[in-house]
PDB file of C-alpha atoms in Angstrom:
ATOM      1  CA  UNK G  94     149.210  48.889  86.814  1.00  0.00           C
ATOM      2  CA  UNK G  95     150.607  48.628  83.105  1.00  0.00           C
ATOM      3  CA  UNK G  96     153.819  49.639  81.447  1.00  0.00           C
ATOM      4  CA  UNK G  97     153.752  51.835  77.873  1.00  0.00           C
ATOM      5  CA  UNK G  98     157.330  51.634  76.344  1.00  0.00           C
ATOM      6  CA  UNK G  99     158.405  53.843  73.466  1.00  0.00           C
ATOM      7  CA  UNK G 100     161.490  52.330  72.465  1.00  0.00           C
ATOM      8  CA  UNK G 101     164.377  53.626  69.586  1.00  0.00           C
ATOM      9  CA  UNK G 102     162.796  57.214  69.016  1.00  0.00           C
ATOM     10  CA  UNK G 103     165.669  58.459  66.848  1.00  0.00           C
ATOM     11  CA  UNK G 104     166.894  62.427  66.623  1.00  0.00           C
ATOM     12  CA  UNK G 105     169.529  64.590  65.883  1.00  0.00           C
ATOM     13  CA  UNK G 106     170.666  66.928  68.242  1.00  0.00           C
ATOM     14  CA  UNK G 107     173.580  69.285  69.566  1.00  0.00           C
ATOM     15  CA  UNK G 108     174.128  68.044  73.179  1.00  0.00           C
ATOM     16  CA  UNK G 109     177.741  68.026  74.799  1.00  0.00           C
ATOM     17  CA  UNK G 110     180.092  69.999  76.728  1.00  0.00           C
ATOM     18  CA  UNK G 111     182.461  70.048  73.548  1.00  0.00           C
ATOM     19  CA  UNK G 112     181.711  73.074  71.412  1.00  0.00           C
ATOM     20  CA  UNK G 113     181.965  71.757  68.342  1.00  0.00           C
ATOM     21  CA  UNK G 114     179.152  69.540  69.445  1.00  0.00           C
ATOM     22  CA  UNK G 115     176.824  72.335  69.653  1.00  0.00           C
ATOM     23  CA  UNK G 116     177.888  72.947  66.189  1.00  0.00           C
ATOM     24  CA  UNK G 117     177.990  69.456  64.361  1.00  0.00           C
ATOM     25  CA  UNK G 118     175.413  67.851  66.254  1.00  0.00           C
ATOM     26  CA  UNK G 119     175.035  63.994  66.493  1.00  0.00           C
ATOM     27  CA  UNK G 120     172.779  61.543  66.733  1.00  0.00           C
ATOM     28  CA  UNK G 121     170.568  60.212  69.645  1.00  0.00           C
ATOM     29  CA  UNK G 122     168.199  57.286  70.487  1.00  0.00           C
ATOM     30  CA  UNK G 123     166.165  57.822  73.625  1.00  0.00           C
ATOM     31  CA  UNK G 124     163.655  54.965  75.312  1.00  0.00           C
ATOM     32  CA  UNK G 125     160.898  55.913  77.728  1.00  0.00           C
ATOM     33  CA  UNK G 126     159.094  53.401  79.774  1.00  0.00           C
ATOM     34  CA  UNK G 127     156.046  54.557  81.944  1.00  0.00           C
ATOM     35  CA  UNK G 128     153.817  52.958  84.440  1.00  0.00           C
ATOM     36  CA  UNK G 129     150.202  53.914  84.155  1.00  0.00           C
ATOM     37  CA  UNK G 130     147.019  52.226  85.747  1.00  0.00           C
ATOM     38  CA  UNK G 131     145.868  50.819  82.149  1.00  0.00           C
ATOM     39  CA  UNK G 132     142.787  49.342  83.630  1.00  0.00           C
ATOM     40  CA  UNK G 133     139.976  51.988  82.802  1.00  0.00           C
ATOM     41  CA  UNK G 134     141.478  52.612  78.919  1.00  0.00           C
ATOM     42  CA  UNK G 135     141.344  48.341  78.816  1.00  0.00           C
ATOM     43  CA  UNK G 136     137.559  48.679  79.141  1.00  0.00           C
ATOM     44  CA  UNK G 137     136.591  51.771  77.594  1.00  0.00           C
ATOM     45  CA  UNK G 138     139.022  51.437  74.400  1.00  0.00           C
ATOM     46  CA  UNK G 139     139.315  55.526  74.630  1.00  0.00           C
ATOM     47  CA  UNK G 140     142.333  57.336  74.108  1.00  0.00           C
ATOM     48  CA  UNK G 141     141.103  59.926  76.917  1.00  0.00           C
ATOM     49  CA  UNK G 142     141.831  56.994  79.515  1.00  0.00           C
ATOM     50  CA  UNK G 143     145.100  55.937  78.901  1.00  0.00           C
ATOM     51  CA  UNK G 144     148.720  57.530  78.253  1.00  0.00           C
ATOM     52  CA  UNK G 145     149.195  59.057  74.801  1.00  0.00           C
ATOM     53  CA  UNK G 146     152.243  57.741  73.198  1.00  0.00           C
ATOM     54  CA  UNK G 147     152.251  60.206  70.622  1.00  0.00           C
ATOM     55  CA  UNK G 148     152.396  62.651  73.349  1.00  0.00           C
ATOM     56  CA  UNK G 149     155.398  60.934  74.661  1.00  0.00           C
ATOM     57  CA  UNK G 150     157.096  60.869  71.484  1.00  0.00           C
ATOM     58  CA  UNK G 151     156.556  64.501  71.456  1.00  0.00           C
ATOM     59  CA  UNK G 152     158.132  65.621  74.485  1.00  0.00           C
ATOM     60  CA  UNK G 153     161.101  64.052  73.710  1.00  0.00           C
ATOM     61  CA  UNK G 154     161.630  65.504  70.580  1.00  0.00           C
ATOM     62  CA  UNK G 155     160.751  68.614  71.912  1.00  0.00           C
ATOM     63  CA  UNK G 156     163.445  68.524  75.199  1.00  0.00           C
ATOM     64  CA  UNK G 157     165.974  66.773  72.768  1.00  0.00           C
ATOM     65  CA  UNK G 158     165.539  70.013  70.853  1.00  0.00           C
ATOM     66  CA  UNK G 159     166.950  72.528  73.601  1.00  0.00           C
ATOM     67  CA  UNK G 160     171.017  72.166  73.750  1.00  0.00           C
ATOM     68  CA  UNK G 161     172.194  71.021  77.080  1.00  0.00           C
ATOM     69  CA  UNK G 162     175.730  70.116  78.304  1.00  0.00           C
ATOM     70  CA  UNK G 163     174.645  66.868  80.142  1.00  0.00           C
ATOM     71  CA  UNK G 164     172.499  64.108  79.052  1.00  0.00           C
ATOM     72  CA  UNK G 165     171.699  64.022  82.523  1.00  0.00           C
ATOM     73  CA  UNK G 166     169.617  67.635  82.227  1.00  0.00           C
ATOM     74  CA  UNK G 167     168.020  66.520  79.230  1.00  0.00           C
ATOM     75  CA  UNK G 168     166.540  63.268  80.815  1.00  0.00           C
ATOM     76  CA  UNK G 169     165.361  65.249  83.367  1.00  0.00           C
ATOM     77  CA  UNK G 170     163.536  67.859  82.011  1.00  0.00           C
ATOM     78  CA  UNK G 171     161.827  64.707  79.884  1.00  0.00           C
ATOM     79  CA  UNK G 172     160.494  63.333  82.667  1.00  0.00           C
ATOM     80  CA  UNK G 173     159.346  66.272  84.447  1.00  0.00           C
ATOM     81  CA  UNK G 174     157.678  66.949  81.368  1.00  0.00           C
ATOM     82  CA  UNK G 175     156.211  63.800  81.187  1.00  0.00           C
ATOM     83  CA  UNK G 176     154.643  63.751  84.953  1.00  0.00           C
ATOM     84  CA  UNK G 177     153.297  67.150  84.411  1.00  0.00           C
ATOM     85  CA  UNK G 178     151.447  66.585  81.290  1.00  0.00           C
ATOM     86  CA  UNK G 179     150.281  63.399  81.518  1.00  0.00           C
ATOM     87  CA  UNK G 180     148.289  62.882  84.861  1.00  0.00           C
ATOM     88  CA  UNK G 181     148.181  58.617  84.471  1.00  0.00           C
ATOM     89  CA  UNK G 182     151.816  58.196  84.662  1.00  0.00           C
ATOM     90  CA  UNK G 183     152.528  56.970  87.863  1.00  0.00           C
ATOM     91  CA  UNK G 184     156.614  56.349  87.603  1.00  0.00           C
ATOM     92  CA  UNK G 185     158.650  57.281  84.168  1.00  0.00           C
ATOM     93  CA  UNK G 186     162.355  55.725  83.070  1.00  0.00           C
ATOM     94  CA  UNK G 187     164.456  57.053  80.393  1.00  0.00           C
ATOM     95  CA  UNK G 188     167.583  56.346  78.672  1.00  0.00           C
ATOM     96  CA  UNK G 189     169.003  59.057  76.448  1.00  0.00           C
ATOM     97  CA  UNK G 190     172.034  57.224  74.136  1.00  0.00           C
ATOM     98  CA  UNK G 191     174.434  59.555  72.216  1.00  0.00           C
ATOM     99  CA  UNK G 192     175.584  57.558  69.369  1.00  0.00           C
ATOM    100  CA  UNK G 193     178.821  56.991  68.423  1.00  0.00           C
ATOM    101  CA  UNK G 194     180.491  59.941  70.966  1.00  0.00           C
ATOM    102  CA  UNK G 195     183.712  61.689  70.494  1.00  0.00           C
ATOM    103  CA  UNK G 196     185.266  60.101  73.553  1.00  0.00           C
ATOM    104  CA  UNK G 197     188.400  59.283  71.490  1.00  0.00           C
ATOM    105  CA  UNK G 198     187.735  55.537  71.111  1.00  0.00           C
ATOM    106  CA  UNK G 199     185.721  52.803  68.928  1.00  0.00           C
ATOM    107  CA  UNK G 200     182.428  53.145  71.120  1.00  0.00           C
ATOM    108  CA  UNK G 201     178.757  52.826  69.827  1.00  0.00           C
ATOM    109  CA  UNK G 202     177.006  54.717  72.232  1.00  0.00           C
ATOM    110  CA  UNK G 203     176.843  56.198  75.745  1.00  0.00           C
ATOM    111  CA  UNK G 204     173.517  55.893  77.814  1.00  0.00           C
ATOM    112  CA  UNK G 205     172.292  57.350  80.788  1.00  0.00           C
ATOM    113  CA  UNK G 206     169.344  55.807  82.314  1.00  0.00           C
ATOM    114  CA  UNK G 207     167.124  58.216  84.993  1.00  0.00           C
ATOM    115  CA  UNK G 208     163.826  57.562  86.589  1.00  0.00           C
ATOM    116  CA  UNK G 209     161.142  59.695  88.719  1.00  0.00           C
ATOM    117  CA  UNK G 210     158.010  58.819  90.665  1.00  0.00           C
ATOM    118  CA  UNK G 211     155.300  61.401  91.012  1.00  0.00           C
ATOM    119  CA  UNK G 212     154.854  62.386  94.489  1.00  0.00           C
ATOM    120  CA  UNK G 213     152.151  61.776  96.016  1.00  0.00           C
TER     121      UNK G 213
END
């Protein structure tokens, strides 16, 4: 088993239950770690046998995309995403981090951390 981490992926997005957030928009950082049997892509050095991180990197843009009230929905709907298109991943974590939120205080950001095994 191996890990593939995409860390800091960096968008802008209108998440929030405020509705001036769906208006203004604010940033996000989002990490994804997935575990993958690595073992066949070690020894055949093709693409084809491992997890695509640009594939990864994709999805998240993509799901960050679609407006949700919760963080919470949004990490889901990564990760489903992420089991169903990519066959090798095993288990997936992800932490979606709204920067700077309007919670009325001095805070940097608010993360939310979900993971998901693929059944067997």
């Amino acid at each position: 088993m191996g890990v593939i981490e995409v860390t800091n992926i960096k968008v802008y997005a209108y998440h929030g239950c405020l509705v001036e957030e769906g208006k203004i928009g604010s940033d996000y950082r989002v990490d994804l770690k997935v575990e993958a049997d690595l073992s066949k892509s070690a020894q055949t050095d093709s693409l084809k046998d491992t997890v695509d991180y640009v594939l990864l990197n994709q999805i998240v843009k993509e799901e960050m995309a679609i407006r949700s009230k919760l963080l919470e929905e949004v990490a889901d709907r990564i990760l489903n995403r992420i089991l169903k298109e990519s066959s090798l991943v095993q288990e997936a974590s992800v932490w979606v981090s709204k920067i700077n939120p309007p919670i009325g205080g001095n805070v940097e950001k608010v993360t939310i951390k979900m993971s998901k095994k693929r059944e067997l």
